Coordinates of C-alpha atoms in Angstrom, one line a residue:
Chain A
S1 CA -41.2 207.3 107.8
A2 CA -37.9 208.6 108.2
V3 CA -35.2 208.5 111.0
I4 CA -32.6 211.4 111.0
S5 CA -29.4 211.4 112.9
Q6 CA -28.2 214.7 113.4
K7 CA -24.8 215.8 115.0
P8 CA -23.3 217.3 117.0
S9 CA -26.5 217.9 119.4
R10 CA -24.9 221.0 120.6
D11 CA -21.6 223.2 120.5
I12 CA -20.1 226.2 121.8
C13 CA -17.9 228.2 119.4
Q14 CA -15.9 231.4 119.2
R15 CA -16.7 234.1 116.8
G16 CA -15.1 233.8 113.6
T17 CA -14.8 230.2 113.5
S18 CA -17.0 227.8 111.6
L19 CA -19.4 224.8 112.4
T20 CA -20.5 221.8 110.2
I21 CA -23.7 220.2 111.0
Q22 CA -24.4 216.7 109.7
C23 CA -27.5 215.1 108.9
Q24 CA -28.0 211.4 108.1
V25 CA -31.3 210.0 106.9
D26 CA -32.0 206.0 107.2
S27 CA -33.9 206.1 103.7
Q28 CA -33.0 208.0 100.4
V29 CA -34.9 211.3 100.3
T30 CA -35.3 213.9 97.4
M31 CA -35.3 217.0 99.2
M32 CA -33.5 218.1 102.5
F33 CA -34.6 221.1 104.3
W34 CA -32.4 223.4 106.7
Y35 CA -34.2 225.5 109.4
R36 CA -32.8 228.0 111.9
Q37 CA -34.7 228.6 115.0
Q38 CA -33.4 231.6 117.0
P39 CA -34.0 231.9 120.7
G40 CA -37.9 232.2 121.4
Q41 CA -38.7 232.6 118.0
S42 CA -40.1 230.0 115.4
L43 CA -38.4 228.2 112.5
T44 CA -37.1 230.0 109.6
L45 CA -36.1 228.1 106.6
I46 CA -32.4 228.6 105.6
A47 CA -32.5 226.3 102.2
T48 CA -33.5 223.5 100.4
A49 CA -31.1 220.9 99.3
N50 CA -31.3 218.4 96.1
Q51 CA -29.0 215.8 95.5
G52 CA -26.6 216.8 92.6
S53 CA -27.6 220.6 92.4
E54 CA -26.7 223.7 94.4
A55 CA -29.2 224.4 97.4
T56 CA -31.8 227.0 97.0
Y57 CA -31.6 229.6 99.6
E58 CA -34.4 231.6 101.2
S59 CA -34.3 235.5 101.2
G60 CA -31.7 236.8 103.8
F61 CA -29.7 233.5 103.7
V62 CA -26.5 233.3 101.4
I63 CA -24.1 230.4 100.2
D64 CA -21.0 232.1 101.5
K65 CA -22.7 232.0 105.0
F66 CA -24.4 228.8 105.3
P67 CA -22.7 226.7 102.6
I68 CA -24.6 223.2 102.1
S69 CA -23.5 219.8 100.7
R70 CA -25.7 217.1 99.5
P71 CA -23.4 214.4 98.2
N72 CA -26.0 211.6 98.1
L73 CA -29.8 211.1 98.7
T74 CA -29.4 210.1 102.3
F75 CA -26.8 212.7 103.8
S76 CA -26.4 216.6 104.0
T77 CA -24.1 219.2 105.7
L78 CA -24.9 222.8 106.8
T79 CA -21.8 224.8 107.3
V80 CA -22.3 228.1 109.5
S81 CA -19.3 230.2 108.6
N82 CA -17.5 233.2 110.1
M83 CA -19.7 232.9 113.2
S84 CA -20.8 235.8 115.2
P85 CA -23.0 235.6 118.5
E86 CA -26.4 236.5 116.3
D87 CA -25.6 232.9 114.9
S88 CA -26.6 231.4 118.2
S89 CA -29.7 229.4 117.3
I90 CA -31.0 225.8 117.3
Y91 CA -30.3 224.4 113.6
L92 CA -32.6 221.8 112.3
C93 CA -32.7 219.6 109.2
S94 CA -35.7 218.0 107.9
V95 CA -37.0 215.6 105.0
E96 CA -40.4 215.2 103.4
D97 CA -42.4 212.0 103.5
R98 CA -43.3 211.8 99.7
D99 CA -46.2 209.7 100.6
D100 CA -47.6 211.6 103.1
E101 CA -46.4 215.0 102.8
K102 CA -45.4 215.7 106.2
L103 CA -42.0 216.6 107.5
F104 CA -39.4 214.5 109.6
F105 CA -37.0 216.3 111.7
G106 CA -33.5 215.8 113.1
S107 CA -33.1 216.5 116.8
G108 CA -31.4 219.8 116.2
T109 CA -28.1 221.3 116.9
Q110 CA -27.9 223.9 119.7
L111 CA -25.1 226.4 118.7
S112 CA -23.8 229.2 121.1
V113 CA -21.1 231.5 119.7
L114 CA -19.3 233.5 122.2
Chain B
S1 CA -46.3 227.3 101.2
Q2 CA -47.6 230.1 103.7
Q3 CA -47.3 230.7 107.2
G4 CA -50.1 229.9 109.6
E5 CA -50.7 232.1 112.7
E6 CA -51.4 230.3 115.7
D7 CA -53.6 231.6 118.5
P8 CA -53.0 231.8 121.7
Q9 CA -49.3 232.5 121.9
A10 CA -49.4 230.8 125.4
L11 CA -51.8 228.8 126.9
S12 CA -51.6 227.6 130.8
I13 CA -53.8 224.8 131.9
Q14 CA -54.0 222.1 134.6
E15 CA -53.4 218.3 134.0
G16 CA -56.9 216.6 132.8
E17 CA -58.1 219.7 131.3
N18 CA -58.5 220.2 127.4
A19 CA -56.3 222.5 125.5
T20 CA -57.6 224.1 122.2
M21 CA -55.3 226.3 120.0
N22 CA -56.1 227.8 116.7
C23 CA -54.5 228.2 113.5
S24 CA -55.6 230.8 110.6
Y25 CA -54.3 231.5 107.2
K26 CA -54.6 233.4 104.2
T27 CA -54.8 231.3 100.9
S28 CA -56.3 228.3 99.8
I29 CA -54.6 224.9 100.9
N30 CA -54.2 221.6 99.9
N31 CA -53.4 220.2 103.7
L32 CA -52.8 221.8 106.9
Q33 CA -50.4 220.0 109.4
W34 CA -49.9 220.4 113.2
Y35 CA -46.2 219.8 114.7
R36 CA -45.1 219.7 118.2
Q37 CA -41.5 220.9 119.7
N38 CA -40.4 219.8 123.0
S39 CA -37.9 222.1 124.6
G40 CA -36.1 223.4 121.5
R41 CA -35.7 219.9 119.8
G42 CA -36.8 218.8 116.4
L43 CA -40.4 219.0 115.3
V44 CA -42.8 216.0 115.6
H45 CA -45.6 215.7 113.2
L46 CA -48.8 215.0 114.9
I47 CA -51.5 215.3 112.3
L48 CA -52.4 216.1 108.7
I49 CA -55.7 217.1 107.4
R50 CA -56.5 217.7 103.8
S51 CA -58.7 220.2 102.3
N52 CA -61.6 218.2 101.8
E53 CA -61.6 216.8 105.4
R54 CA -63.3 218.7 108.3
E55 CA -62.3 216.9 111.2
K56 CA -59.7 214.4 112.0
H57 CA -58.7 212.6 115.1
S58 CA -55.6 210.7 116.6
G59 CA -55.6 209.4 119.9
R60 CA -56.4 212.5 122.4
L61 CA -56.0 214.9 119.4
R62 CA -58.8 216.4 117.4
V63 CA -58.3 218.5 114.6
T64 CA -61.0 220.6 112.5
L65 CA -60.5 222.5 109.4
D66 CA -63.0 225.3 108.0
T67 CA -61.8 226.2 104.6
S68 CA -64.4 228.9 104.3
K69 CA -63.0 230.8 107.3
K70 CA -59.3 229.6 106.5
S71 CA -58.8 228.3 109.9
S72 CA -58.2 225.2 111.9
S73 CA -58.2 224.2 115.6
L74 CA -56.3 221.6 117.6
L75 CA -57.9 220.1 120.5
I76 CA -55.9 218.0 123.1
T77 CA -58.3 216.2 125.5
A78 CA -57.4 215.2 128.8
S79 CA -54.1 216.7 128.9
R80 CA -50.9 215.7 130.4
A81 CA -47.9 217.3 131.8
A82 CA -46.0 215.6 129.0
D83 CA -48.1 217.4 126.5
T84 CA -46.1 220.7 127.7
A85 CA -44.6 221.8 124.1
S86 CA -44.9 224.5 121.5
Y87 CA -47.3 223.4 118.9
F88 CA -47.2 224.8 115.2
C89 CA -49.6 224.6 112.3
S90 CA -48.6 224.7 108.9
P91 CA -50.8 225.4 105.8
S92 CA -49.4 223.8 102.8
G93 CA -50.3 224.7 98.8
G94 CA -49.0 221.3 97.7
Y95 CA -45.3 222.5 97.7
N96 CA -42.5 220.5 99.4
K97 CA -41.3 223.3 102.0
L98 CA -43.4 224.1 104.9
I99 CA -43.2 227.5 106.8
F100 CA -44.0 227.7 110.4
G101 CA -45.5 230.6 112.7
A102 CA -44.5 231.5 116.2
G103 CA -46.6 228.5 117.7
T104 CA -48.6 228.3 120.6
R105 CA -46.6 227.5 124.0
L106 CA -48.7 225.0 126.0
A107 CA -47.9 224.5 129.5
V108 CA -49.6 221.7 131.5
H109 CA -49.1 221.9 135.2
P110 CA -49.6 218.8 137.7

């Protein structure tokens, strides 16, 4: 199993600013995943982050808007850049348990953009 | 991986009743997983059933898988108010990333 510490848990930001979300895992993991959940919607995968290489983004998401860092096997950050009210969502990081093929999730970051 | 479609979209029951929700998918899978999300927080893994399994139990949870019909069901027996949450299925072809559908919103009333 894996325990993920995600922060901040929530934030209220002004449009045009940027917010960096951090995820710390208590064990080394190969891949970390970043999801977005817009109000009342399901989770949408933003990107997959491997250590030592650029993140792989899903259709509709670009690096300039959602830059991701993965400096080591236990840590990753997602930045939401030049925010607008449409970016108001819950952002979630997750990692895969290689033995069981299941995902563990952080507790989420609830972002509101005014 | 592919997106599963959960049905119903919403379910409202009384404490002590059973809750059944279904998941359908389109292409062959290696396994199918169910997750729970409480009030906009992170998802919690409930149970994984492999393509060669037909039924699996975990506490008050019972999951079935019918690969011929490309469907799965999650049964929660003797439901409690604490079971109030959204439930998601995720069919997996063995790739790393999981995709989630709209989920079933379960409300259990005391």
